[in-house]
Coordinates of C-alpha atoms in Angstrom, one line a residue:
M27 CA -38.0 -24.7 1.6
L28 CA -36.8 -21.5 0.5
V29 CA -33.8 -20.2 2.5
K30 CA -31.7 -17.1 2.2
T31 CA -28.0 -16.4 3.4
Y32 CA -25.8 -13.9 3.1
G33 CA -22.2 -13.3 2.2
A34 CA -20.0 -10.5 0.3
A35 CA -17.9 -10.3 -2.9
V36 CA -14.7 -8.5 -3.3
D37 CA -14.8 -5.5 -5.9
G38 CA -11.6 -3.1 -5.8
I39 CA -10.5 -3.0 -2.5
D40 CA -14.5 -2.4 -1.3
A41 CA -16.9 -5.5 -0.9
I42 CA -20.6 -6.0 -2.1
L43 CA -23.4 -8.1 -0.4
I44 CA -24.0 -11.4 -2.2
T45 CA -27.1 -12.7 -1.4
I46 CA -27.4 -16.7 -1.3
E47 CA -30.5 -17.9 -1.8
V48 CA -31.0 -22.1 -1.6
S49 CA -34.0 -24.1 -2.2
V50 CA -34.4 -27.8 -1.4
E51 CA -37.4 -29.3 -3.1
Q52 CA -38.4 -32.8 -4.9
G53 CA -36.3 -33.8 -7.3
I54 CA -32.5 -35.4 -7.5
M55 CA -30.4 -32.0 -9.6
Y56 CA -27.8 -29.7 -7.8
C57 CA -27.6 -26.2 -9.4
I58 CA -25.8 -23.3 -8.9
V59 CA -26.7 -20.2 -10.4
G60 CA -25.7 -16.6 -10.5
L61 CA -22.6 -16.0 -12.8
P62 CA -20.4 -18.5 -10.6
D63 CA -16.9 -18.9 -11.5
T64 CA -15.5 -22.7 -12.0
A65 CA -14.0 -22.7 -8.3
V66 CA -17.7 -21.8 -7.0
K67 CA -19.3 -24.7 -9.2
E68 CA -16.7 -26.9 -8.3
S69 CA -18.2 -26.2 -4.5
Y70 CA -20.4 -29.1 -4.7
Q71 CA -18.3 -31.8 -4.2
R72 CA -16.3 -30.1 -1.1
I73 CA -19.5 -29.4 0.9
L74 CA -21.0 -32.8 0.1
S75 CA -18.3 -34.4 2.1
S76 CA -17.7 -31.5 4.7
V77 CA -21.5 -32.5 5.6
K78 CA -20.8 -36.1 5.6
H79 CA -17.7 -35.2 8.1
S80 CA -20.0 -33.2 10.0
G81 CA -22.6 -35.8 11.4
Q82 CA -25.3 -34.9 8.8
D83 CA -26.2 -36.6 5.1
F84 CA -26.9 -34.2 2.6
P85 CA -30.2 -33.9 1.1
R86 CA -31.1 -36.2 -1.6
R87 CA -33.6 -33.8 -3.0
K88 CA -33.4 -31.1 -5.7
V89 CA -31.0 -28.2 -4.4
V90 CA -31.1 -24.9 -6.7
V91 CA -28.7 -22.2 -5.3
N92 CA -29.1 -18.6 -6.7
M93 CA -26.3 -16.0 -5.8
S94 CA -27.8 -12.7 -5.9
P95 CA -26.7 -9.9 -7.9
A96 CA -26.9 -12.3 -11.1
D97 CA -24.7 -9.5 -13.2
V98 CA -21.5 -9.7 -10.1
K99 CA -18.9 -13.0 -10.9
K100 CA -18.7 -15.1 -8.0
E101 CA -15.0 -16.2 -7.4
G102 CA -13.5 -18.3 -5.5
A103 CA -13.8 -20.8 -2.8
A104 CA -14.9 -18.5 0.1
Y105 CA -18.7 -19.1 -0.8
D106 CA -18.9 -22.7 0.7
L107 CA -19.9 -22.4 4.2
P108 CA -23.0 -19.9 3.7
I109 CA -23.8 -22.2 0.5
A110 CA -23.6 -25.2 3.0
I111 CA -25.1 -23.8 6.0
G112 CA -27.9 -22.5 3.5
I113 CA -28.6 -26.3 2.3
L114 CA -28.7 -27.5 5.6
A115 CA -31.4 -24.8 6.5
A116 CA -33.7 -25.1 3.7
D117 CA -33.3 -29.2 4.6
S118 CA -35.0 -28.1 8.0
R119 CA -32.1 -29.3 9.9
F120 CA -32.0 -26.3 12.0
E121 CA -34.2 -22.9 12.4
S122 CA -33.1 -20.3 9.8
V123 CA -34.6 -17.2 11.9
R124 CA -30.9 -16.3 12.9
L125 CA -29.2 -16.7 9.2
G126 CA -30.4 -12.8 8.2
D127 CA -28.1 -11.3 11.2
F128 CA -25.1 -12.8 9.5
I129 CA -22.5 -12.6 7.1
I130 CA -21.2 -15.9 6.3
M131 CA -18.0 -16.6 4.5
G132 CA -15.3 -19.5 4.5
E133 CA -13.6 -22.1 2.3
L134 CA -14.3 -25.9 3.6
S135 CA -12.4 -28.7 3.5
L136 CA -12.9 -32.3 2.6
D137 CA -13.0 -32.8 6.3
G138 CA -15.5 -29.8 7.4
S139 CA -12.7 -27.7 8.3
V140 CA -13.1 -24.1 7.5
L141 CA -10.2 -22.3 5.6
P142 CA -9.4 -19.0 5.9
I143 CA -9.7 -16.1 2.7
R144 CA -8.8 -13.2 1.4
G145 CA -10.7 -9.7 1.8
V146 CA -12.2 -10.4 5.2
L147 CA -11.8 -6.8 6.3
P148 CA -13.9 -5.1 3.6
M149 CA -16.5 -7.7 4.1
A150 CA -16.5 -6.7 7.8
I151 CA -16.7 -3.2 6.9
K152 CA -19.9 -3.9 4.2
A153 CA -21.4 -6.2 7.1
R154 CA -21.5 -2.7 9.6
E155 CA -22.8 -0.4 6.7
M156 CA -25.4 -2.7 5.8
G157 CA -26.5 -3.3 9.9
F158 CA -25.9 -7.0 10.3
K159 CA -25.0 -8.0 13.8
G160 CA -21.9 -9.9 12.8
M161 CA -19.8 -12.1 10.8
I162 CA -19.1 -15.9 10.9
V163 CA -15.7 -16.2 9.6
P164 CA -12.6 -18.9 9.6
K165 CA -10.9 -18.5 12.8
A166 CA -7.7 -17.3 11.0
N167 CA -9.5 -14.1 9.7
A168 CA -11.5 -13.2 13.0
T169 CA -8.8 -10.9 14.4
E170 CA -8.9 -9.6 11.3
A171 CA -12.4 -8.9 10.8
A172 CA -12.9 -8.0 14.5
V173 CA -11.1 -4.5 14.0
V174 CA -14.3 -3.4 12.6
N175 CA -16.3 -1.6 15.9
N176 CA -20.0 -2.6 16.8
L177 CA -19.6 -6.2 15.1
E178 CA -19.9 -9.3 16.8
V179 CA -17.4 -11.5 14.6
Y180 CA -17.4 -15.5 15.3
G181 CA -14.3 -17.6 14.0
V182 CA -14.8 -20.8 13.5
D183 CA -12.9 -24.2 12.8
N184 CA -15.2 -26.2 11.2
L185 CA -18.6 -26.9 10.0
S186 CA -20.0 -28.6 12.9
Q187 CA -19.4 -25.4 14.8
V188 CA -21.6 -23.3 12.5
I189 CA -24.5 -26.0 12.3
S190 CA -24.2 -26.2 16.2
F191 CA -24.3 -22.2 16.5
F192 CA -27.5 -21.9 14.8
N193 CA -28.6 -25.2 16.6
G194 CA -28.2 -23.5 19.4
T195 CA -26.3 -26.2 21.3
L196 CA -23.0 -24.6 21.1
S197 CA -22.5 -20.8 22.2
L198 CA -19.5 -19.0 20.4
S199 CA -17.5 -16.1 22.0
P200 CA -16.9 -13.2 20.0
T201 CA -13.6 -11.9 18.9
V202 CA -12.5 -8.6 20.8
V203 CA -9.3 -6.4 19.8
N204 CA -8.7 -3.5 21.4
T205 CA -8.1 -1.5 18.1
R206 CA -6.5 1.6 19.6
E207 CA -4.5 -0.1 22.4
E208 CA -2.7 -2.7 20.0
F209 CA -2.5 0.0 17.1
A210 CA -0.4 2.1 19.8
K211 CA 2.1 -0.7 21.0
A212 CA 3.1 -1.8 17.9
S213 CA 3.6 1.3 15.6
D214 CA 7.1 2.6 16.8
I215 CA 8.6 -1.0 16.5
F216 CA 11.5 -1.1 13.5
D217 CA 13.7 -3.6 12.4
Y218 CA 16.5 -0.7 11.3
D219 CA 17.5 2.2 13.0
F220 CA 19.5 5.1 11.4
D221 CA 22.1 5.2 14.1
E222 CA 23.7 2.3 12.5
V223 CA 25.0 3.9 9.7
K224 CA 27.8 5.6 9.6
G225 CA 28.4 9.0 8.0
Q226 CA 26.5 10.2 4.9
E227 CA 25.1 13.1 6.9
N228 CA 23.8 14.7 3.5
V229 CA 22.1 11.6 2.6
K230 CA 20.5 11.0 6.1
R231 CA 19.2 15.0 5.9
A232 CA 17.5 14.2 2.2
F233 CA 15.7 11.7 3.5
E234 CA 14.4 13.5 6.2
V235 CA 13.0 16.0 3.9
A236 CA 11.6 13.6 2.0
S237 CA 10.0 12.2 5.1
A238 CA 8.5 15.3 6.3
G239 CA 7.3 16.5 3.1
G240 CA 6.3 12.9 1.5
H241 CA 8.8 13.6 -1.4
N242 CA 9.8 11.1 -3.7
I243 CA 13.6 10.6 -3.9
L244 CA 16.1 9.0 -6.0
L245 CA 19.7 7.9 -4.6
V246 CA 22.6 8.0 -7.2
G247 CA 25.8 6.0 -6.4
P248 CA 28.3 3.1 -6.8
P249 CA 27.9 -0.5 -5.5
G250 CA 28.1 -0.8 -1.8
A251 CA 27.8 2.9 -0.8
G252 CA 24.8 1.8 1.6
K253 CA 22.0 2.9 -1.4
S254 CA 19.7 -0.3 0.0
M255 CA 20.8 -0.1 3.5
M256 CA 19.4 3.4 3.9
A257 CA 16.2 2.8 2.2
K258 CA 15.4 0.1 4.2
R259 CA 15.6 2.2 7.6
L260 CA 13.5 5.2 6.0
P261 CA 10.2 3.8 7.2
S262 CA 11.5 4.4 10.8
I263 CA 11.5 8.0 10.5
L264 CA 8.1 8.4 8.8
P265 CA 5.1 9.1 10.7
P266 CA 3.2 7.1 12.3
L267 CA -0.2 5.7 10.4
T268 CA -3.3 7.3 11.2
L269 CA -6.2 4.9 12.4
Q270 CA -7.8 5.7 9.0
E271 CA -4.5 5.2 6.8
A272 CA -4.2 2.0 8.3
L273 CA -7.7 0.8 8.0
E274 CA -7.4 1.7 4.5
T275 CA -3.9 0.0 3.9
T276 CA -4.8 -3.2 5.6
K277 CA -8.0 -3.3 3.2
I278 CA -5.6 -3.3 0.2
H279 CA -3.5 -6.3 1.9
S280 CA -6.4 -8.2 2.7
V281 CA -7.9 -8.1 -0.9
A282 CA -4.6 -9.0 -2.0
G283 CA -4.2 -12.0 0.8
K284 CA -1.2 -10.8 2.0
L285 CA -2.1 -10.6 5.5
K286 CA -0.8 -13.1 8.2
G287 CA -3.4 -15.4 10.1
G288 CA -4.1 -13.8 12.9
S289 CA -3.7 -10.1 11.9
M290 CA -5.4 -7.4 12.7
L291 CA -4.3 -3.8 11.5
M292 CA -1.2 -3.2 10.0
T293 CA 1.0 -1.0 12.4
R294 CA 3.5 0.0 10.0
R295 CA 3.5 2.2 6.8
P296 CA 4.3 -0.8 3.8
F297 CA 7.9 -1.3 2.6
R298 CA 7.7 -3.0 -1.0
S299 CA 10.6 -3.9 -3.3
P300 CA 9.5 -5.6 -6.0
H301 CA 12.4 -7.1 -8.2
H302 CA 13.7 -4.9 -11.6
T303 CA 12.2 -7.9 -13.9
I304 CA 8.1 -7.3 -12.6
S305 CA 5.8 -7.0 -15.3
P306 CA 3.6 -3.8 -16.0
V307 CA 0.5 -5.9 -14.4
A308 CA 2.1 -7.0 -11.2
L309 CA 3.3 -3.6 -11.0
V310 CA -0.2 -1.2 -11.4
G311 CA -3.0 -4.2 -10.6
G312 CA -5.4 -6.0 -12.5
G313 CA -5.0 -9.4 -14.1
T314 CA -7.6 -12.3 -15.1
N315 CA -8.9 -12.1 -11.5
P316 CA -8.3 -8.2 -10.5
M317 CA -5.8 -7.7 -7.7
P318 CA -4.0 -4.6 -6.4
G319 CA -0.6 -4.3 -7.9
E320 CA 2.6 -3.5 -6.2
I321 CA 2.0 0.7 -6.2
S322 CA -1.3 0.0 -4.3
L323 CA 0.5 -2.6 -1.9
A324 CA 2.9 0.3 -1.3
H325 CA -0.2 2.9 -0.6
N326 CA 0.3 5.1 2.4
G327 CA 3.9 3.7 2.5
I328 CA 7.1 3.4 0.7
L329 CA 7.7 1.7 -2.9
F330 CA 11.3 1.5 -3.3
L331 CA 13.0 0.3 -6.7
D332 CA 16.4 -1.0 -6.5
E333 CA 18.8 -0.5 -9.7
F334 CA 16.0 1.8 -11.1
P335 CA 17.2 1.7 -14.6
E336 CA 17.2 -1.9 -15.0
F337 CA 13.4 -1.8 -14.9
S338 CA 12.1 -2.1 -18.1
R339 CA 10.5 1.0 -19.9
S340 CA 7.1 0.1 -20.0
V341 CA 7.0 -0.8 -16.3
L342 CA 8.7 2.4 -15.4
E343 CA 6.3 4.7 -17.6
V344 CA 3.0 3.4 -16.3
M345 CA 4.4 5.0 -13.2
R346 CA 3.7 9.0 -14.4
Q347 CA 0.1 9.1 -13.9
P348 CA 0.1 7.2 -10.3
L349 CA 2.6 9.3 -8.7
E350 CA 0.7 12.5 -9.9
D351 CA -3.0 11.2 -9.2
R352 CA -2.3 9.0 -6.1
H353 CA -4.6 6.0 -7.5
I354 CA -4.3 3.7 -10.4
T355 CA -7.8 3.0 -12.8
V356 CA -7.4 -0.3 -14.3
A357 CA -9.4 -0.5 -17.1
R358 CA -10.0 -3.7 -19.3
A359 CA -12.9 -5.2 -21.5
K360 CA -14.5 -7.2 -18.4
Y361 CA -14.2 -4.6 -15.6
T362 CA -12.8 -1.4 -14.7
I363 CA -11.3 -1.0 -11.1
D364 CA -9.9 2.0 -9.1
Y365 CA -7.1 1.5 -6.7
P366 CA -5.6 3.7 -4.4
A367 CA -1.7 4.2 -5.2
G368 CA -0.5 7.0 -2.9
F369 CA 2.8 6.1 -2.3
M370 CA 6.4 7.6 -1.6
L371 CA 8.6 6.3 -4.4
V372 CA 12.4 5.6 -3.3
A373 CA 14.5 4.3 -5.9
S374 CA 18.3 3.9 -6.3
M375 CA 20.4 3.3 -9.3
N376 CA 24.7 3.2 -10.0
P377 CA 25.3 6.2 -12.1
C378 CA 26.3 4.0 -15.2
P379 CA 26.5 0.6 -16.0
C380 CA 30.0 0.0 -14.2
G381 CA 29.0 1.8 -11.3
Y382 CA 32.1 3.8 -10.7
Y383 CA 31.4 7.0 -12.5
N384 CA 32.4 10.0 -10.5
H385 CA 33.8 7.5 -7.9
P386 CA 36.3 9.1 -5.5
T387 CA 39.2 6.3 -5.7
K388 CA 38.2 3.9 -8.5
Q389 CA 38.2 4.8 -12.0
C390 CA 35.0 4.7 -14.5
S391 CA 35.7 1.8 -17.5
C392 CA 32.5 3.0 -19.3
A393 CA 33.2 4.5 -22.8
P394 CA 32.2 8.0 -23.8
G395 CA 28.7 8.5 -23.7
Q396 CA 27.6 5.3 -21.7
V397 CA 26.5 7.4 -18.8
S398 CA 24.2 9.8 -20.4
K399 CA 22.7 6.7 -22.1
Y400 CA 22.6 4.8 -18.9
L401 CA 20.4 7.4 -17.4
G402 CA 18.6 8.0 -20.6
R403 CA 16.8 4.9 -19.8
I404 CA 14.8 7.2 -17.3
S405 CA 12.5 9.2 -19.0
G406 CA 13.0 13.0 -18.3
P407 CA 9.1 13.1 -17.6
L408 CA 9.6 10.8 -14.8
L409 CA 12.7 12.2 -13.4
D410 CA 10.7 15.4 -13.3
R411 CA 8.3 13.3 -10.9
I412 CA 10.9 13.0 -8.3
D413 CA 11.3 15.7 -6.0
L414 CA 14.8 14.9 -4.9
Q415 CA 17.8 13.7 -6.7
V416 CA 20.7 12.9 -4.3
E417 CA 24.4 11.8 -5.3
I418 CA 25.5 9.4 -2.7
L419 CA 29.3 8.6 -2.3
P420 CA 31.5 5.5 -0.1
V421 CA 31.6 6.3 3.1
P422 CA 35.6 6.9 4.2
F423 CA 37.4 4.1 6.1
E424 CA 37.8 6.6 9.2
E425 CA 34.3 7.1 9.6
L426 CA 33.3 3.4 8.9
S427 CA 35.5 2.5 11.5
S428 CA 33.9 5.0 13.7
L429 CA 32.5 3.2 17.1
Q430 CA 30.6 6.6 17.4
K431 CA 26.6 5.8 16.2
G432 CA 24.9 8.3 14.1
E433 CA 21.6 10.3 14.8
S434 CA 18.7 7.5 15.9
S435 CA 15.7 7.4 13.8
A436 CA 13.7 8.4 16.5
T437 CA 15.4 11.7 17.0
I438 CA 15.0 12.7 13.1
R439 CA 11.1 11.2 13.6
K440 CA 10.4 13.6 16.3
R441 CA 11.4 16.6 13.7
V442 CA 9.8 15.1 10.4
I443 CA 6.1 14.4 13.0
A444 CA 6.5 18.1 13.8
A445 CA 6.9 19.3 10.3
R446 CA 4.0 17.0 9.1
A447 CA 1.9 19.0 12.4
I448 CA 2.8 22.0 10.4
Q449 CA 1.1 20.8 7.3
T450 CA -1.6 18.9 8.6
L451 CA -2.6 22.3 9.9
R452 CA -2.0 23.9 6.8
F453 CA -4.1 21.7 4.7
S454 CA -7.3 21.2 7.5
D455 CA -9.5 22.6 4.9
E456 CA -8.1 19.9 1.9
K457 CA -9.9 16.7 1.9
E458 CA -7.4 15.1 -0.4
I459 CA -4.0 17.0 0.6
H460 CA -1.9 15.6 3.6
C461 CA 1.6 17.0 2.7
N462 CA 3.7 19.4 0.8
A463 CA 4.4 16.8 -2.3
Q464 CA 0.6 16.8 -2.9
M465 CA 0.1 20.7 -3.4
N466 CA -1.5 21.3 -6.5
S467 CA -0.4 24.9 -8.3
K468 CA -2.8 27.1 -6.6
M469 CA -1.8 25.9 -3.2
I470 CA 2.1 26.1 -4.3
E471 CA 1.2 29.7 -5.4
K472 CA -0.3 30.5 -2.0
W473 CA 2.2 28.7 0.5
C474 CA 5.5 29.0 -1.5
A475 CA 5.4 32.6 -1.8
L476 CA 9.2 34.0 -2.4
D477 CA 10.7 37.3 -1.8
E478 CA 12.9 38.9 -4.5
V479 CA 16.3 37.5 -3.3
T480 CA 15.1 34.0 -3.1
K481 CA 13.1 34.1 -6.2
K482 CA 16.5 35.0 -7.8
I483 CA 18.3 32.1 -7.0
L484 CA 15.9 30.0 -8.3
H485 CA 15.4 32.1 -11.6
D486 CA 19.5 31.5 -12.0
A487 CA 19.0 28.0 -11.1
M488 CA 16.4 27.4 -13.7
T489 CA 17.8 29.2 -16.7
R490 CA 21.7 27.6 -15.8
F491 CA 20.1 24.0 -15.5
D492 CA 17.1 24.3 -18.4
M493 CA 14.7 22.9 -15.8
S494 CA 10.9 22.3 -16.6
A495 CA 8.1 23.8 -15.0
R496 CA 7.3 20.7 -13.4
A497 CA 11.0 20.7 -11.7
Y498 CA 10.1 24.2 -10.8
D499 CA 6.8 23.3 -8.7
R500 CA 9.1 20.5 -7.0
I501 CA 11.7 22.8 -6.0
L502 CA 9.1 24.9 -4.3
K503 CA 7.5 22.0 -2.7
V504 CA 10.8 21.1 -1.4
A505 CA 11.8 24.3 -0.3
R506 CA 8.3 24.4 1.8
T507 CA 9.4 21.6 3.3
I508 CA 12.5 22.5 4.6
A509 CA 11.1 25.8 6.0
D510 CA 8.6 23.6 7.6
L511 CA 11.5 21.7 9.3
D512 CA 12.8 24.9 10.6
A513 CA 9.6 26.2 11.8
S514 CA 9.6 28.9 9.4
P515 CA 6.5 30.5 7.9
A516 CA 8.4 32.2 5.0
I517 CA 11.2 30.2 2.5
T518 CA 14.3 31.9 2.9
P519 CA 17.3 31.7 0.8
V520 CA 18.9 28.9 2.8
H521 CA 15.6 26.6 2.5
M522 CA 16.1 27.2 -1.5
R523 CA 19.2 26.7 -1.8
E524 CA 19.1 23.6 0.2
A525 CA 16.0 22.7 -2.4
I526 CA 18.3 23.2 -5.4
S527 CA 21.1 21.3 -4.4
Y528 CA 18.5 18.0 -4.2
R529 CA 18.2 18.4 -8.3
N530 CA 21.2 16.6 -9.2
L531 CA 20.7 15.1 -12.2
D532 CA 19.3 18.7 -13.6
R533 CA 23.0 19.8 -13.7
A534 CA 24.9 19.6 -17.1
S535 CA 27.5 17.3 -15.7
W536 CA 25.7 16.3 -12.9
G537 CA 28.4 14.1 -10.7
N538 CA 30.3 17.4 -9.9
T539 CA 29.3 19.3 -6.8
F540 CA 28.4 23.3 -7.4
V541 CA 27.3 25.8 -5.4
V542 CA 24.3 27.5 -6.0
K543 CA 24.8 31.6 -5.5

């Protein structure tokens, strides 16, 4: 008898429908075809044991399993459950009429338990898109799949439950998630708050500007100045995720297997902080079995690179294209995959190898030329792509010991959300543009027009510090964001001076302060 069950394979962050055809006929052979990998081929032993522990006998006949389309590689143990159900249905253990209504996925253990898998959310989206009535998945993945509306999702613990469900002897209750209610409830909960930060008002302001416009930011300062501490609080002032952003972000983390059991939509923007020993492949994605890298896991959120110059040159340089294009195409001999990479880069570094260049109280012990050599580990093109370059100095004891709390994240976040609302209206006709940092040259020309006084301020700064054309664009974008924070329709000299002051590393002697006149 020939029976068809349905599963799904992950391709990038999307899913492809997989048809599993099972034929049970006279003979004694077990054969599985359709480009299966080793894990899929090994499913026979898991299925054999699971069927036995579920009170069933494995067919003592010829079993042929075909996985279509045959040119798509089938990877992992997630096909165990649909293959097992197909074999039992083809052996007439239960009616196969309802099998066509469901996508079935799950890994089987030897005792028949159904184990969680990765990539369930894009599979659920594909199931709804293809018109399936529902999905049968491991119970640990049911909440994740139930995020998709108009799809019945049944979470199961073992193979026996699935057999009884199709036999009609067991009624399963679909998992129901009120996506909007749960999303709204958890989107404003954070572990860190800016009211815990003493002093550093200029750096807080830089973070506010960066958050309001989606700009990349680099913090330069000595050890213990608070660079990492403040970076960890940045998510608390970013605008909340929209449902569409949350869905896209959750898909990436689902494919990478980063969602915890019982998770639904991600409610907070991701904050990824890889160690400086990370490899280029781990950062951008790919590998033998392609997986999203850190820049994709940080999509719609923050990629924090602490000790920026300590990352290898090859790792830093691979970020240049994603920072501009907001996606990464991983091309290998056997596959080409496009991953989203719309992240906000936040980096921190010491000013020199010893860490005390330009420190107000401690003497720098570096030899002449070491400071510029240390900064030279970061290429000029990469620095150009960082909109705000801010120097941070240690907090004086008087401010550190003060009991007075600083401005809360909630207060700052209100101003950021208001500025983003202006940008949302501004770019309402642009499909891929959501904030000032994403503006192209034509938009800069349209939305960043300057009067003669403001233009002269920018001209003098560009000439004095020999800035590149990319730095020119970055300054205009930041100035536009500062104007949005003030709800100003035009960029004024005050906004331009502040924007230029955030280009610390473009100065001939970046450790010394100066005033733009």
